[in-house]
Structures are given as structure tokens and as C-alpha cells.
Amino acid sequence: MSRLAAKITGVAGYVPPRLLTNADLEKMVDTTDEWIMERVGIRERHLADKGVAASDLAVEAVKKLVAAHPFDLQTVDLIVVGTVTPDMMYPSTACLVQHKLGIANTWGFDVSAGCSGFLYALNAGVKFVESGQYKKVLVIGSDVNSSMTDYTDRAVCIIFGDGAGAVLLEPAGEGEDGIIDQVAQIEGVGGQFLYMPGGGSLNPASHATVDQKMHYIHQDGKNVFKYAVKKMAEMTERVLAKNGLTGKDVDCFIAHQANRRIITATAERLGMPLDKVIINIEQYGNTTAGTIPLAMQTALEEKKLKKGDIVLIAAVGAGFTSGATLLRWAY
Ligand code: UT7
């Protein structure tokens, strides 16, 4: 019997309306539009208003998904949410999304993998479809990075934005291949370079943790950058080689949007022309778990993604976490 494959049958992204431009940031910290564009490639990011949380962005993304690819939400039997900015420590964002959407009979959980959050949530969802146990899986990436960004730290606040995206996973038909393969790896030695030290069981929230700015993103950008460039190349090459392919076989490369230079360095290493590479960091910044579904939406809007295309997805993030997924676009 042939393997049961999972395929993506719809995607939608959502960003909150409020904009934070480089011109705004020039008034807040010692930076320039020129520096940000040249070193990172971001012009503007979208920020959630106070009181708008990761589950709210996720719900909006799912509503857009249903509008674009109509299906009965009540048939969803699994919700997997990648996020590092859950509404609360618990309940899970998956539970909050389930409740807000009123999906009566489903299962779900959150995945914490930093900027690889969507990719890891996708990996999990795919396995549940491939096992035959679940047939309609919502995979969501949602982050409200502004909730943990220090807007006096110029090396961090210029990078991050808020956003979410959702895909629907369903079993592929006989002979269809959908998600082809995935590789992923964690290397905890990288935890020291990108983390939020406050608010967990190690440093529960207190006046002292707030005074010491422990509830903000702590990032050693240089080390994260070096690792990301090396690891994204390694993971993409690994998944391609495992399947007897090279960068030349890829029709569309959708990478986590952390820094334009990380994406173009990977594409160059794989020998991929830039017209096959999706880059929307200029508009959205780094939305952590939101970037990949938002970039899938951009790829569709820009007509760079069509049925039958070989698509390569990759991410590297806090943890360190990394991964690459190879798939055939199904619609
Ligand atoms: O998805 C995972 C999340 N994070 C990432 O992927 C981040 C990966 N890292 C990066 O993207 C880059 O390392 C940054 C964008 C964070 C920084 O860019 P860089 O080219 O690595 O800059 P740098 O840290 O080497 O700093 C170079 C200079 C420094 O000044 P000095 O010491 O040379 O005088 C910084 O203080 O640039 C300065 N700098 C800035 N200047 C203007 C740092 N941030 C800014 C800024 N505006 N916003």
C-alpha cells in the first residue's frame, strides 16, 4: 500500500493594521532607514494593539483561510499552534483558538520552537495526517513579538513585527505526494544567544525581573546570524540530497523571514535564482512563527506558486531550532 501523504489545501496570513515604519523607529532609537534596509531588509512591520494577543491574530488568519478556501470549521479534528508569545503561560493558544472559533470536537496543542514554530507545528500536523488518525488539521503560526520587544534596544526592535498565518492540512489523494519530506534539528547550546529569561519557572515575574528587563527578547544578533546562515544551508541541502534533488529542482523557496541576507545567502548556496525566492520581510519584518504562512500567501499573490511546484521551506530560530521541508504544492 502506498504511503498516506498530507497536503496543504489552503493558506492565509493576517497582520494587524497598525504600522511601525523605519521612519517611526528613527524617532525612537539611534538608527536609520538606510541601515535597517541594508543590514536587514525591513521597511515596516505591523504591530498589534494593546489587548490583542496571539490567539486573536490566529483566529483572524483562520477566518481568512476559510473565506479563501471554504470548508466547515466543525470538521477540523486537530489544531496545532506554533508560538512563543502565547496569550498566557496556559491554557494553550490552541485551546483559546478552538474556543474563539467554536470548533466543537477537536484536539490541539502548542509548539514552542521560536522562529521554527510554524515549521515544527507543520511537521507535527503532517505526521498526524500521515498516520491516518486526523483528516483536517489547522496548522497555525502566530506571534505578537511586540509584547516582548524592548523599544529602546535598537538591535532588536527594528527586526520584529506581529503576524500570523494558517494552513489547512488534509490527506493527499492516491498518487499525490503533498508533503514529501522534512528534516529538523535542535541544538540547545544556542539557547544563550536568543531567549526571554523572565516569566518562566526559572525567573517568575517579580518587580526585580521587570526592573532587569527580563521579559524582553535577549538576542546576540551576530551569533544568531552566523548560525542561521550556516544551518539554513545545511538543512535545505540535507532535505534536497535525501530526495535526490538540488536547488535547481526547486520552483519556490519559502524561508523564515529574519534577515534578507540570511535568505539570499541560502538561495545563493543552493544555486537558486532570486525570482524563485519569496521575500516579504520588507513589509512585515520578522513575525517569528507567522513568517512562513505569510510568505506562502505572498508567493500566491505574486503568482510564484502554482499546483505541482516543488517547494522548499526552511527556518532557523531560538533554541537553536532548525528545519527544512520539501513539498509539492497541491492547488
Ligand atoms: O529568527 C531568529 C531571530 N533573529 C535573527 O535572525 C537575527 C539574526 N541577526 C541579524 O539579523 C543581525 O545580526 C542584526 C540585524 C541583529 C544586526 O546586524 P549586524 O550586521 O550583525 O550588526 P552588528 O550586530 O554586527 O552591529 C554592527 C554595528 C554595531 O555598531 P558598532 O559596534 O560597529 O559601532 C551596532 O551597534 O551596527 C550597530 N547597530 C545598529 N546601527 C544602526 C545595531 N543595530 C543597529 C541599528 N541601527 N538598528
mmCIF file of N, CA and C and ligand atoms in Angstrom, residues 30-32 35-36 39-40 115 154-155 158-160 194 219 221-222 224-225 256 258-259 261-262 286 316-317, ligand 1:
data_model
loop_
_atom_site.group_PDB
_atom_site.id
_atom_site.type_symbol
_atom_site.label_atom_id
_atom_site.label_comp_id
_atom_site.label_asym_id
_atom_site.label_seq_id
_atom_site.Cartn_x
_atom_site.Cartn_y
_atom_site.Cartn_z
ATOM 1 N N ASP A 30 18.493 55.204 18.039
ATOM 2 C CA ASP A 30 19.548 55.723 17.161
ATOM 3 C C ASP A 30 19.728 54.760 15.985
ATOM 4 N N THR A 31 18.927 54.960 14.955
ATOM 5 C CA THR A 31 19.014 54.092 13.769
ATOM 6 C C THR A 31 18.603 54.886 12.537
ATOM 7 N N THR A 32 18.765 54.268 11.371
ATOM 8 C CA THR A 32 18.337 54.935 10.132
ATOM 9 C C THR A 32 17.639 53.917 9.224
ATOM 10 N N TRP A 35 20.282 52.013 7.280
ATOM 11 C CA TRP A 35 20.955 50.904 7.993
ATOM 12 C C TRP A 35 20.037 49.682 8.030
ATOM 13 N N ILE A 36 18.781 49.915 8.376
ATOM 14 C CA ILE A 36 17.860 48.779 8.531
ATOM 15 C C ILE A 36 17.644 48.090 7.184
ATOM 16 N N ARG A 39 21.124 46.282 6.232
ATOM 17 C CA ARG A 39 21.585 45.174 7.084
ATOM 18 C C ARG A 39 20.533 44.102 7.276
ATOM 19 N N VAL A 40 19.235 44.469 7.177
ATOM 20 C CA VAL A 40 18.168 43.501 7.477
ATOM 21 C C VAL A 40 17.136 43.383 6.348
ATOM 22 N N CYS A 115 11.519 30.816 15.947
ATOM 23 C CA CYS A 115 11.219 31.141 14.552
ATOM 24 C C CYS A 115 10.959 29.899 13.709
ATOM 25 N N ARG A 154 17.952 49.029 19.985
ATOM 26 C CA ARG A 154 17.891 49.202 18.523
ATOM 27 C C ARG A 154 18.266 47.936 17.748
ATOM 28 N N ALA A 155 19.029 47.043 18.393
ATOM 29 C CA ALA A 155 19.435 45.827 17.676
ATOM 30 C C ALA A 155 18.288 44.810 17.598
ATOM 31 N N ILE A 158 14.103 46.817 15.737
ATOM 32 C CA ILE A 158 13.948 47.054 14.295
ATOM 33 C C ILE A 158 13.545 45.786 13.547
ATOM 34 N N ILE A 159 13.776 44.637 14.172
ATOM 35 C CA ILE A 159 13.610 43.363 13.461
ATOM 36 C C ILE A 159 12.166 42.837 13.495
ATOM 37 N N PHE A 160 11.565 42.930 14.691
ATOM 38 C CA PHE A 160 10.360 42.126 14.899
ATOM 39 C C PHE A 160 9.047 42.836 14.593
ATOM 40 N N LEU A 194 19.566 33.648 22.137
ATOM 41 C CA LEU A 194 18.246 34.226 21.836
ATOM 42 C C LEU A 194 17.232 33.630 22.809
ATOM 43 N N GLN A 219 18.946 39.074 22.652
ATOM 44 C CA GLN A 219 19.495 38.493 21.423
ATOM 45 C C GLN A 219 20.943 38.905 21.183
ATOM 46 N N GLY A 221 22.727 39.089 18.225
ATOM 47 C CA GLY A 221 22.388 39.037 16.799
ATOM 48 C C GLY A 221 23.450 38.406 15.934
ATOM 49 N N LYS A 222 24.701 38.729 16.234
ATOM 50 C CA LYS A 222 25.797 38.228 15.400
ATOM 51 C C LYS A 222 25.863 36.706 15.422
ATOM 52 N N VAL A 224 23.465 34.616 16.287
ATOM 53 C CA VAL A 224 22.260 34.036 15.678
ATOM 54 C C VAL A 224 22.391 34.093 14.157
ATOM 55 N N PHE A 225 22.872 35.209 13.667
ATOM 56 C CA PHE A 225 23.020 35.386 12.217
ATOM 57 C C PHE A 225 23.957 34.329 11.629
ATOM 58 N N HIS A 256 11.987 31.271 6.401
ATOM 59 C CA HIS A 256 11.669 32.171 7.512
ATOM 60 C C HIS A 256 12.302 33.534 7.236
ATOM 61 N N ALA A 258 13.880 36.416 8.622
ATOM 62 C CA ALA A 258 14.531 37.025 9.791
ATOM 63 C C ALA A 258 15.455 38.147 9.353
ATOM 64 N N ASN A 259 16.114 37.922 8.241
ATOM 65 C CA ASN A 259 17.045 38.909 7.707
ATOM 66 C C ASN A 259 17.207 38.573 6.221
ATOM 67 N N ARG A 261 19.467 39.025 4.259
ATOM 68 C CA ARG A 261 20.779 38.465 3.906
ATOM 69 C C ARG A 261 20.871 36.967 4.205
ATOM 70 N N ILE A 262 20.136 36.490 5.213
ATOM 71 C CA ILE A 262 20.152 35.046 5.519
ATOM 72 C C ILE A 262 19.462 34.290 4.378
ATOM 73 N N ASN A 286 10.233 40.423 10.968
ATOM 74 C CA ASN A 286 10.271 39.031 11.437
ATOM 75 C C ASN A 286 9.080 38.795 12.371
ATOM 76 N N VAL A 316 15.186 28.738 10.804
ATOM 77 C CA VAL A 316 16.145 28.593 11.905
ATOM 78 C C VAL A 316 15.691 29.571 12.978
ATOM 79 N N GLY A 317 15.726 29.146 14.228
ATOM 80 C CA GLY A 317 15.250 30.056 15.262
ATOM 81 C C GLY A 317 15.816 29.772 16.629
HETATM 82 O O1 UT7 B 1 14.853 34.479 13.506
HETATM 83 C C1 UT7 B 1 15.758 34.492 14.536
HETATM 84 C C2 UT7 B 1 15.709 35.872 15.060
HETATM 85 N N1 UT7 B 1 16.846 36.702 14.915
HETATM 86 C C3 UT7 B 1 17.667 36.753 13.851
HETATM 87 O O2 UT7 B 1 17.641 36.043 12.902
HETATM 88 C C4 UT7 B 1 18.710 37.822 13.956
HETATM 89 C C5 UT7 B 1 19.962 37.481 13.218
HETATM 90 N N2 UT7 B 1 20.879 38.608 13.286
HETATM 91 C C6 UT7 B 1 20.762 39.669 12.463
HETATM 92 O O3 UT7 B 1 19.878 39.731 11.639
HETATM 93 C C7 UT7 B 1 21.821 40.745 12.578
HETATM 94 O O4 UT7 B 1 22.898 40.269 13.347
HETATM 95 C C8 UT7 B 1 21.267 42.068 13.203
HETATM 96 C C9 UT7 B 1 20.288 42.698 12.249
HETATM 97 C C10 UT7 B 1 20.625 41.817 14.545
HETATM 98 C C11 UT7 B 1 22.434 43.034 13.415
HETATM 99 O O5 UT7 B 1 23.089 43.266 12.165
HETATM 100 P P1 UT7 B 1 24.662 43.099 12.048
HETATM 101 O O6 UT7 B 1 25.022 43.470 10.684
HETATM 102 O O7 UT7 B 1 25.021 41.727 12.531
HETATM 103 O O8 UT7 B 1 25.169 44.197 13.035
HETATM 104 P P2 UT7 B 1 26.153 44.035 14.279
HETATM 105 O O9 UT7 B 1 25.458 43.422 15.424
HETATM 106 O O10 UT7 B 1 27.452 43.444 13.807
HETATM 107 O O11 UT7 B 1 26.412 45.533 14.596
HETATM 108 C C12 UT7 B 1 27.159 46.377 13.703
HETATM 109 C C13 UT7 B 1 27.012 47.799 14.179
HETATM 110 C C14 UT7 B 1 27.252 47.952 15.680
HETATM 111 O O12 UT7 B 1 27.911 49.185 15.891
HETATM 112 P P3 UT7 B 1 29.488 49.246 16.136
HETATM 113 O O13 UT7 B 1 29.720 48.398 17.352
HETATM 114 O O14 UT7 B 1 30.111 48.687 14.901
HETATM 115 O O15 UT7 B 1 29.744 50.701 16.348
HETATM 116 C C15 UT7 B 1 25.880 48.042 16.235
HETATM 117 O O16 UT7 B 1 25.824 48.738 17.453
HETATM 118 O O17 UT7 B 1 25.686 48.245 13.945
HETATM 119 C C16 UT7 B 1 25.155 48.786 15.141
HETATM 120 N N3 UT7 B 1 23.715 48.602 15.163
HETATM 121 C C17 UT7 B 1 22.886 49.498 14.593
HETATM 122 N N4 UT7 B 1 23.114 50.626 13.933
HETATM 123 C C18 UT7 B 1 22.046 51.299 13.468
HETATM 124 C C19 UT7 B 1 22.989 47.586 15.702
HETATM 125 N N5 UT7 B 1 21.690 47.813 15.490
HETATM 126 C C20 UT7 B 1 21.598 48.986 14.806
HETATM 127 C C21 UT7 B 1 20.526 49.748 14.313
HETATM 128 N N6 UT7 B 1 20.788 50.868 13.648
HETATM 129 N N7 UT7 B 1 19.248 49.353 14.473
#
